[in-house]
PDB file of N, CA and C in Angstrom:
ATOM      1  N   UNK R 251     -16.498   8.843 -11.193  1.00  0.00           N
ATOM      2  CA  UNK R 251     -15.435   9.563 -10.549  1.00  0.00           C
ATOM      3  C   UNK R 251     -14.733   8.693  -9.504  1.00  0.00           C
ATOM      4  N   UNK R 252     -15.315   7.677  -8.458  1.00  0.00           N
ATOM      5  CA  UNK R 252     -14.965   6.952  -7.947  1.00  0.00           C
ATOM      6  C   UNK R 252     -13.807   6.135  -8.497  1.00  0.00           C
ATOM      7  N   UNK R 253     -14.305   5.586  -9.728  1.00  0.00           N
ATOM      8  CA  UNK R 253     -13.458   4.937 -10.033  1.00  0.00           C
ATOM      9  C   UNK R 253     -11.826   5.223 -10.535  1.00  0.00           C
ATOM     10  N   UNK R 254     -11.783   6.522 -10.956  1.00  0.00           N
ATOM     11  CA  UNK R 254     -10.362   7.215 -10.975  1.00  0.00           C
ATOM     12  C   UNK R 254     -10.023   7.537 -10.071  1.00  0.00           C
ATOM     13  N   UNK R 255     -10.769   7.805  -8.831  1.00  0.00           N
ATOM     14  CA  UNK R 255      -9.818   8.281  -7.639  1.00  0.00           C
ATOM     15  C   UNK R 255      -9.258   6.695  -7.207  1.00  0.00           C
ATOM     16  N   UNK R 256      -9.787   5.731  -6.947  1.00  0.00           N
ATOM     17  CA  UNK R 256      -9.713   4.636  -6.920  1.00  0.00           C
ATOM     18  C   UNK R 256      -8.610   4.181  -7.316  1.00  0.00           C
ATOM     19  N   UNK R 257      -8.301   3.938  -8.575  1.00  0.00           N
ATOM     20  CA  UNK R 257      -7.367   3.849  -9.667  1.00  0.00           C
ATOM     21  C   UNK R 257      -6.144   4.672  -8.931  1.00  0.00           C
ATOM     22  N   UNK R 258      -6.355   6.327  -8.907  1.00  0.00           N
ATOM     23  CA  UNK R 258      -4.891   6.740  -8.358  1.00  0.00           C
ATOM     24  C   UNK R 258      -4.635   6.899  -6.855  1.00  0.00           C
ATOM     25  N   UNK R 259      -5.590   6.021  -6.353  1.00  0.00           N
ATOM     26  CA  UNK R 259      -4.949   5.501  -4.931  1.00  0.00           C
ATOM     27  C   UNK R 259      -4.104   3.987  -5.154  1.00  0.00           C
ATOM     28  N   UNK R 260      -4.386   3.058  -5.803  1.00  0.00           N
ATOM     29  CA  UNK R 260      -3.941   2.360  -6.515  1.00  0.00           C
ATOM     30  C   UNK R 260      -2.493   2.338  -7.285  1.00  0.00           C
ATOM     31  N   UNK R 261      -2.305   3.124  -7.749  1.00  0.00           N
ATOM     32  CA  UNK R 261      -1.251   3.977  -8.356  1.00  0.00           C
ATOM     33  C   UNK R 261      -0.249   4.411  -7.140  1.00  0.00           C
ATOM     34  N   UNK R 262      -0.539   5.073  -6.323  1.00  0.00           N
ATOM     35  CA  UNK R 262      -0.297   6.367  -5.591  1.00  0.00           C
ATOM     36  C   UNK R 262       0.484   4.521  -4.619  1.00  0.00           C
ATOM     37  N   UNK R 263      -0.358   3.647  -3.819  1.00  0.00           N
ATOM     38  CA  UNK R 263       0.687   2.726  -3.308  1.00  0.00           C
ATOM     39  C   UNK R 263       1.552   1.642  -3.882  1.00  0.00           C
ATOM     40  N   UNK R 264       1.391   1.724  -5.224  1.00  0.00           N
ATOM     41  CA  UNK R 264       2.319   0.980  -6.034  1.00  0.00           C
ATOM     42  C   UNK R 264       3.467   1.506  -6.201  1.00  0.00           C
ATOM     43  N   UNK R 265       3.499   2.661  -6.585  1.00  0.00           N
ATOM     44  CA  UNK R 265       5.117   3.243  -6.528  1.00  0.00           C
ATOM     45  C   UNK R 265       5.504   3.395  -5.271  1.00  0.00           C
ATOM     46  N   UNK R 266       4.901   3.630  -4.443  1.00  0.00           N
ATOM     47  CA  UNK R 266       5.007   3.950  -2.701  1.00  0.00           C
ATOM     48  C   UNK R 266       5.829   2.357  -2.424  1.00  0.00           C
ATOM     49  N   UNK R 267       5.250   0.852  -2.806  1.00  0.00           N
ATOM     50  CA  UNK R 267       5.976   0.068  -2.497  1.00  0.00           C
ATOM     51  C   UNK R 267       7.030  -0.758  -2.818  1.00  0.00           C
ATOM     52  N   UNK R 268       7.000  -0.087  -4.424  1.00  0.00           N
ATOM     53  CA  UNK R 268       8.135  -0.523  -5.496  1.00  0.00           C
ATOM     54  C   UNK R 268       9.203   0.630  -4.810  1.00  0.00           C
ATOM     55  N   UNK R 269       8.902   2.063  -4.293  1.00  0.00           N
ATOM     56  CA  UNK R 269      10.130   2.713  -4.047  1.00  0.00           C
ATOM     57  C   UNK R 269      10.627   2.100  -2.281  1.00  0.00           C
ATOM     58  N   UNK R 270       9.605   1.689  -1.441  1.00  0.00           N
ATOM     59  CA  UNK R 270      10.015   0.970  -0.859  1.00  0.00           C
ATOM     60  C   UNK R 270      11.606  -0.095  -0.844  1.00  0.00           C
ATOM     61  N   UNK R 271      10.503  -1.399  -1.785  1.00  0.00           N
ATOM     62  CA  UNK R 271      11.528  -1.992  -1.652  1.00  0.00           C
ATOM     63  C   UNK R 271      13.086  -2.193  -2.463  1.00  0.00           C
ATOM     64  N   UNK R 272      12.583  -1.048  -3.135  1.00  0.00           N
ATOM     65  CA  UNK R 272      13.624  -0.351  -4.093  1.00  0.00           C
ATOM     66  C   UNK R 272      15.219   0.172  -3.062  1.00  0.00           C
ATOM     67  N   UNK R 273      14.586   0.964  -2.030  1.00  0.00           N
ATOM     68  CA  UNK R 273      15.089   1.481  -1.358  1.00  0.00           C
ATOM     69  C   UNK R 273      15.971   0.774  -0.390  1.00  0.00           C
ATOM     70  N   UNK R 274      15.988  -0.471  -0.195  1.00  0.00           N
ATOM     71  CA  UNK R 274      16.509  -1.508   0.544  1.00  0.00           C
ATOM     72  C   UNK R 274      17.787  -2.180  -0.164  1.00  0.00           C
ATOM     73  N   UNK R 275      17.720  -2.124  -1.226  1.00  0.00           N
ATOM     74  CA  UNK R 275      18.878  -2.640  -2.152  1.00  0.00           C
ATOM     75  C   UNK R 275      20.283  -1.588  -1.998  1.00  0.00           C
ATOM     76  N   UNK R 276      21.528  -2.533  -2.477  1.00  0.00           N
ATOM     77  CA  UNK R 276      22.326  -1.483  -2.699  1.00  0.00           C
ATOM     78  C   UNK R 276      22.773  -1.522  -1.207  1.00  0.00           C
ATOM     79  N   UNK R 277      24.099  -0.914  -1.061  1.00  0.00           N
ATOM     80  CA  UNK R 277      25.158  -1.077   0.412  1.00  0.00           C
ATOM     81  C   UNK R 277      24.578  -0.485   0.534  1.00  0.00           C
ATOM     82  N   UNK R 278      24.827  -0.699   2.673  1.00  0.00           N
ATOM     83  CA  UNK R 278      24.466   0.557   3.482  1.00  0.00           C
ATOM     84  C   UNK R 278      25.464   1.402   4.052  1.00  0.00           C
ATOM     85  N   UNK R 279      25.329   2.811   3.934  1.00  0.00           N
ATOM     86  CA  UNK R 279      26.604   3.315   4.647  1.00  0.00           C
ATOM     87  C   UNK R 279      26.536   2.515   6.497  1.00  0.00           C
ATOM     88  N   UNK R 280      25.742   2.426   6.719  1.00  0.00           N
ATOM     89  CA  UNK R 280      26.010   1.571   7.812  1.00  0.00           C
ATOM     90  C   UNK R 280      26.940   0.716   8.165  1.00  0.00           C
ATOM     91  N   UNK R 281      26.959  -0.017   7.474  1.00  0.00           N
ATOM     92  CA  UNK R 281      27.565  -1.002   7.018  1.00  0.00           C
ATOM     93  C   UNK R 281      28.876  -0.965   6.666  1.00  0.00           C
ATOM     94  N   UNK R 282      29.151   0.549   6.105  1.00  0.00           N
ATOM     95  CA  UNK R 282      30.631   0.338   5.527  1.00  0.00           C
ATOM     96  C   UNK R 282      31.699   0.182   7.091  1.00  0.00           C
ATOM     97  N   UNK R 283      33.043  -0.622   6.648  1.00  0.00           N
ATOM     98  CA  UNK R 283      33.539  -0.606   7.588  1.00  0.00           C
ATOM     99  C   UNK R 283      33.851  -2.150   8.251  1.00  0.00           C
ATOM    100  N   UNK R 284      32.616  -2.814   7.921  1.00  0.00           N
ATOM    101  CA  UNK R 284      32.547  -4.608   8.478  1.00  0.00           C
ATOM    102  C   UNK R 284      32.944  -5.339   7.414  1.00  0.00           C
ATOM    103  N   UNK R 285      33.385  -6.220   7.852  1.00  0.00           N
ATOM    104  CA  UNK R 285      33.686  -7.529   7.021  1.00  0.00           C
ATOM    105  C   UNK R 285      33.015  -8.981   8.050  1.00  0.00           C
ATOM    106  N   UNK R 286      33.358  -9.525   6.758  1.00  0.00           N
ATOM    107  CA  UNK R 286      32.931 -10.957   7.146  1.00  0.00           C
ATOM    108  C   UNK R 286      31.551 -11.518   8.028  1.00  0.00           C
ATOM    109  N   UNK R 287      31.143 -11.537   8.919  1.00  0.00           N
ATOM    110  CA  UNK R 287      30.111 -12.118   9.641  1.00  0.00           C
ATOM    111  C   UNK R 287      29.549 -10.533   9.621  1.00  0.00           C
ATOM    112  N   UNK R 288      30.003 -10.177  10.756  1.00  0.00           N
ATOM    113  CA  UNK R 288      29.495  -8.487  10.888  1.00  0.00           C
ATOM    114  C   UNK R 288      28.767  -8.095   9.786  1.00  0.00           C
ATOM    115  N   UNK R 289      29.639  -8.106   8.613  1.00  0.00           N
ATOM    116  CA  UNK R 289      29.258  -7.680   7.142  1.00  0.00           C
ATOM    117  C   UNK R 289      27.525  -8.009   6.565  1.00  0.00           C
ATOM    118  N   UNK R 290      27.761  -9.498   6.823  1.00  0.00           N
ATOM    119  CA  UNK R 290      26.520 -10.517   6.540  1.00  0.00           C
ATOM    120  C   UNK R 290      25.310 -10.028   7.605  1.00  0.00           C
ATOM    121  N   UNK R 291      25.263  -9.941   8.934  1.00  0.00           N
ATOM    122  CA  UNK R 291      24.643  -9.708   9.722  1.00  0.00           C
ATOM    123  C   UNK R 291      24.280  -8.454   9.398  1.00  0.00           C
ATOM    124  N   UNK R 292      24.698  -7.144   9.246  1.00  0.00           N
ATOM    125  CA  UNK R 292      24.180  -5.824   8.738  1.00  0.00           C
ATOM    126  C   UNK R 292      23.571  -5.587   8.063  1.00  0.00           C
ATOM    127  N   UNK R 293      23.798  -6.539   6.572  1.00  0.00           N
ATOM    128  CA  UNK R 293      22.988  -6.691   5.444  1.00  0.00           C
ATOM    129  C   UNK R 293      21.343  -7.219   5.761  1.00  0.00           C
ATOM    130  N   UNK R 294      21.622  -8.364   6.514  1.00  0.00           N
ATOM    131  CA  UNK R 294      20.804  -9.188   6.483  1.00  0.00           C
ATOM    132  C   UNK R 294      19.431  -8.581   7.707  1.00  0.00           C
ATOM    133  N   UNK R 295      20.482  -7.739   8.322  1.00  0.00           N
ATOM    134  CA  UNK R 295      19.012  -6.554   9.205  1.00  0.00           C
ATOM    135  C   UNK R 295      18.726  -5.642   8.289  1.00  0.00           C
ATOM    136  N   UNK R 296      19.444  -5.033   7.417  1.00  0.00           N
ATOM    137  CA  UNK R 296      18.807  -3.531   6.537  1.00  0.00           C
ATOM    138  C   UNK R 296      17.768  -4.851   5.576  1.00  0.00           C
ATOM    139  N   UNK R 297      17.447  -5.980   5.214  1.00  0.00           N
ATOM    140  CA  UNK R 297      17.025  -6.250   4.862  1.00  0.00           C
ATOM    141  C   UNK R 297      15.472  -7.005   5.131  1.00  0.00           C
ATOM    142  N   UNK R 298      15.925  -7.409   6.533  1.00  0.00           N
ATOM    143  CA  UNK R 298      14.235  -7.696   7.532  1.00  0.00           C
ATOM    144  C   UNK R 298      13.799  -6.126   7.396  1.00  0.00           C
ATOM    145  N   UNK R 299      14.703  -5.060   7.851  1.00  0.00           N
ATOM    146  CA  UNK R 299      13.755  -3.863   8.185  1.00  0.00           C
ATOM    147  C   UNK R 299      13.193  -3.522   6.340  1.00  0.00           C
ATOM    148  N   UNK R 300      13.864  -3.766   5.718  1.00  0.00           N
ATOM    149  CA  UNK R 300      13.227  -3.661   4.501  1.00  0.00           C
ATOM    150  C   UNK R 300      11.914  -4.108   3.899  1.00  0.00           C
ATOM    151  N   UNK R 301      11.487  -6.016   4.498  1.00  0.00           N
ATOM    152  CA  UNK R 301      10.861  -6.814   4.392  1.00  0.00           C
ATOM    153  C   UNK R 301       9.684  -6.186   5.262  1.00  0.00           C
ATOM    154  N   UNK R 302       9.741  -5.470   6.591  1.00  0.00           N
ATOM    155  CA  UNK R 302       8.744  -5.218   7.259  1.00  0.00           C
ATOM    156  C   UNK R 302       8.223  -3.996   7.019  1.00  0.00           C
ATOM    157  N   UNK R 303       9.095  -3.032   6.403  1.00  0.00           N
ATOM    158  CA  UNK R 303       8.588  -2.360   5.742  1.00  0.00           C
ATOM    159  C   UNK R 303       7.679  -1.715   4.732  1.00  0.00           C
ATOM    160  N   UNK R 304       7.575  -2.756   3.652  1.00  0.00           N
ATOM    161  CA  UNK R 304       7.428  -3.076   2.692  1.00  0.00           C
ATOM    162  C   UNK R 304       5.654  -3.769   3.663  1.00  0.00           C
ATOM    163  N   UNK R 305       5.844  -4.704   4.530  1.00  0.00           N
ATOM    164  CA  UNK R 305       4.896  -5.145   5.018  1.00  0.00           C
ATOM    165  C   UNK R 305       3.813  -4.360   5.423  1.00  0.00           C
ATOM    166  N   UNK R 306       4.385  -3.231   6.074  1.00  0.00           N
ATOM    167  CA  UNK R 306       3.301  -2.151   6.772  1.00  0.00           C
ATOM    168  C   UNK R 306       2.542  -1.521   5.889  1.00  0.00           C
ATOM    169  N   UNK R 307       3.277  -1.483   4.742  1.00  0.00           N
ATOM    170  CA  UNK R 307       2.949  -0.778   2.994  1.00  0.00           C
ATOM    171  C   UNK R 307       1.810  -0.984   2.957  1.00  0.00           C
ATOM    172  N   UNK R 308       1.858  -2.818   2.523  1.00  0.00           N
ATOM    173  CA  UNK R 308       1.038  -3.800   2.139  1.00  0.00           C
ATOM    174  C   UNK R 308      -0.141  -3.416   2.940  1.00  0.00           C
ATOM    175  N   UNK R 309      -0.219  -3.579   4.342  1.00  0.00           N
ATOM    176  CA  UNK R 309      -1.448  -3.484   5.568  1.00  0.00           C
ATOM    177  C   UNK R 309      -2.014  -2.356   5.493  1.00  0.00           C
ATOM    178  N   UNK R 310      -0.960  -1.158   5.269  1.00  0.00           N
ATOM    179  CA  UNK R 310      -1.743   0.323   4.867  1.00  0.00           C
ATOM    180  C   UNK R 310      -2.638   0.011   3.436  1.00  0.00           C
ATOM    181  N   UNK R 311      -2.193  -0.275   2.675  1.00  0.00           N
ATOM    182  CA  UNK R 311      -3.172  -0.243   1.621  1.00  0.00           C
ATOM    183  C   UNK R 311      -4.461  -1.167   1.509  1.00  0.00           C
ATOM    184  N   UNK R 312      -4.413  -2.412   2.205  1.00  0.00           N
ATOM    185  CA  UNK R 312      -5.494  -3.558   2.281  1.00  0.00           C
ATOM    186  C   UNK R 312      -6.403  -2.832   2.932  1.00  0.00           C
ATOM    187  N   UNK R 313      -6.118  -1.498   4.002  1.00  0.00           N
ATOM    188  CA  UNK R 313      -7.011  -0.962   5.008  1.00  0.00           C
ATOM    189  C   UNK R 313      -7.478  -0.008   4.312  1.00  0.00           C
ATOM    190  N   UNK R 314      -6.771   0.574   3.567  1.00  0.00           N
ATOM    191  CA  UNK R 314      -7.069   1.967   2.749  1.00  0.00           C
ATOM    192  C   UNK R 314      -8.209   1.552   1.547  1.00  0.00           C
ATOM    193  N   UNK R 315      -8.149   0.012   0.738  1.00  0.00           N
ATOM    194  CA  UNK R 315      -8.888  -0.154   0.179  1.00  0.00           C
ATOM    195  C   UNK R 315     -10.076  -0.838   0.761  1.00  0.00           C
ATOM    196  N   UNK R 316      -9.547  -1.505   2.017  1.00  0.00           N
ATOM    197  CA  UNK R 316     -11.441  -1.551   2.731  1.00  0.00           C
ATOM    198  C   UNK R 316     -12.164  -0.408   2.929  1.00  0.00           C
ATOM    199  N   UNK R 317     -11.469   0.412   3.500  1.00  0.00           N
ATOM    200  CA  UNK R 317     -12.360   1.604   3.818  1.00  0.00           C
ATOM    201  C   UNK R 317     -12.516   2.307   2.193  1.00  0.00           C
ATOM    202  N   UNK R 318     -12.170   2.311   1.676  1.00  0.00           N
ATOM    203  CA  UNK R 318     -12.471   3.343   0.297  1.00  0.00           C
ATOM    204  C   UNK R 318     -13.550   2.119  -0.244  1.00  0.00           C
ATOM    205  N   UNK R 319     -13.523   0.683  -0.220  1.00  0.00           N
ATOM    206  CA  UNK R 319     -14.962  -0.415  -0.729  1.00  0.00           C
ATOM    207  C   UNK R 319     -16.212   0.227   0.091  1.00  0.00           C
ATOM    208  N   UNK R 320     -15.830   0.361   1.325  1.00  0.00           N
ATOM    209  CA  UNK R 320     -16.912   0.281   2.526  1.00  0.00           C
ATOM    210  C   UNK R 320     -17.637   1.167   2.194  1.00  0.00           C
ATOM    211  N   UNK R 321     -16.804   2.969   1.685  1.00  0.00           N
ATOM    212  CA  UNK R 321     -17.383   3.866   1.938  1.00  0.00           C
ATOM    213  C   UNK R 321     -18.060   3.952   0.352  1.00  0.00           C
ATOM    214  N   UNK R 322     -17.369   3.184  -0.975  1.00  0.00           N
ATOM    215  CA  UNK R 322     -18.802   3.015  -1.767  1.00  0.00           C
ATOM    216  C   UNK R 322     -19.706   2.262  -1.698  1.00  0.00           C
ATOM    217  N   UNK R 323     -19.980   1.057  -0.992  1.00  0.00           N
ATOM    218  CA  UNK R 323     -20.858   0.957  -0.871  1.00  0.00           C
ATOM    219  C   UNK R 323     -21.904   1.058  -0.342  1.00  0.00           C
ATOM    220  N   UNK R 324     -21.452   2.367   1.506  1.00  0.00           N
ATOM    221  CA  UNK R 324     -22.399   2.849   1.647  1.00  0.00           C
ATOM    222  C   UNK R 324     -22.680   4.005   1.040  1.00  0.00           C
ATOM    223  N   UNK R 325     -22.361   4.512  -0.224  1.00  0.00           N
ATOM    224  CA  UNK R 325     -22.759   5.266  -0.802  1.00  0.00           C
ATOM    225  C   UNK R 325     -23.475   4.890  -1.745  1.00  0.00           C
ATOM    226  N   UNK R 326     -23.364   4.086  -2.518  1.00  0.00           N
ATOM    227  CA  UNK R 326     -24.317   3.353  -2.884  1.00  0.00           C
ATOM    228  C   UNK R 326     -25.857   3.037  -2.719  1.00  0.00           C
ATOM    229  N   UNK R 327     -25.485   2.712  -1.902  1.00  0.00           N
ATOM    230  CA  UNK R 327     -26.923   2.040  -0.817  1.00  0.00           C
ATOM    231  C   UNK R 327     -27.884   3.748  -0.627  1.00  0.00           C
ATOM    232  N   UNK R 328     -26.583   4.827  -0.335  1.00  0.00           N
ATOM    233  CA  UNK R 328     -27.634   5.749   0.403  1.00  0.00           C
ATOM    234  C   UNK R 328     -28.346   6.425  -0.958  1.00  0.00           C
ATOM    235  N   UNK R 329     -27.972   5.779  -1.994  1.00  0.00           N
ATOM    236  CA  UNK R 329     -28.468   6.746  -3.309  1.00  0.00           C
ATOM    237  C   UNK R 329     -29.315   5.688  -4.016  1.00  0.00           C
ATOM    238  N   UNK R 330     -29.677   4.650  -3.525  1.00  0.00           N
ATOM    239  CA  UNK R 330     -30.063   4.124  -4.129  1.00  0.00           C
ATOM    240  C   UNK R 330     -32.052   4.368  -4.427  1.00  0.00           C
ATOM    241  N   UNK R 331     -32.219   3.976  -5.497  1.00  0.00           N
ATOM    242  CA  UNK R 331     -33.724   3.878  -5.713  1.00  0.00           C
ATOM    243  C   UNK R 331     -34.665   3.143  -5.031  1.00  0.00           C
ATOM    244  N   UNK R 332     -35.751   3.537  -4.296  1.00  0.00           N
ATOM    245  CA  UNK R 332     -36.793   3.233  -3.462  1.00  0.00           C
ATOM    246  C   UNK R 332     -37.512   2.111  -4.095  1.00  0.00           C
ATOM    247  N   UNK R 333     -37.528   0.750  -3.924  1.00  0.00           N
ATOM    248  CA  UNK R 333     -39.007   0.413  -4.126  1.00  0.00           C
ATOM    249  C   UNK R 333     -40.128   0.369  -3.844  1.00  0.00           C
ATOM    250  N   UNK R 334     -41.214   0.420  -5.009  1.00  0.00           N
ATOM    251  CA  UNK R 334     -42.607   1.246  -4.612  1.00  0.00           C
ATOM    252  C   UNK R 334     -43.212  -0.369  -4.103  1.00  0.00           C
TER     253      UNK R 334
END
């Protein structure tokens, strides 16, 4: 059972960071309105905040899958067979 919940946590931040950085593409209404430098500069912030975004993703899930390793293997351990 572990291993499917596993799997659709797995799942569950992959689309989470594909819609991420999905979401970064494409004008910003922000944006409408500038030209030239302005233009470039607007883009080029909706796109760090995109990049760091996308980053926090990443850090949520590296943490989400330590703790979901951690907590099988102290489950593991607590079920495990005695030696005589």
């Amino acid at each position: 059972m572990f291993f499917w919940f596993f799997l659709a946590v797995q799942i569950l931040f992959l689309v989470w960071v594909i819609a991420g950085a999905a979401s970064g593409n494409g004008t910003d209404e922000s944006c409408s309105g500038l030209t030239g430098d302005s233009l470039k500069i607007c883009q080029d912030a909706g796109d760090v905040g995109t990049t760091i975004g996308v980053g926090l993703i990443i850090g949520l899930w590296v943490a989400a899958d330590f703790i979901l390793a951690l907590t099988y293997v102290i489950y593991r351990l607590a079920h495990r067979q005695q030696r005589a």
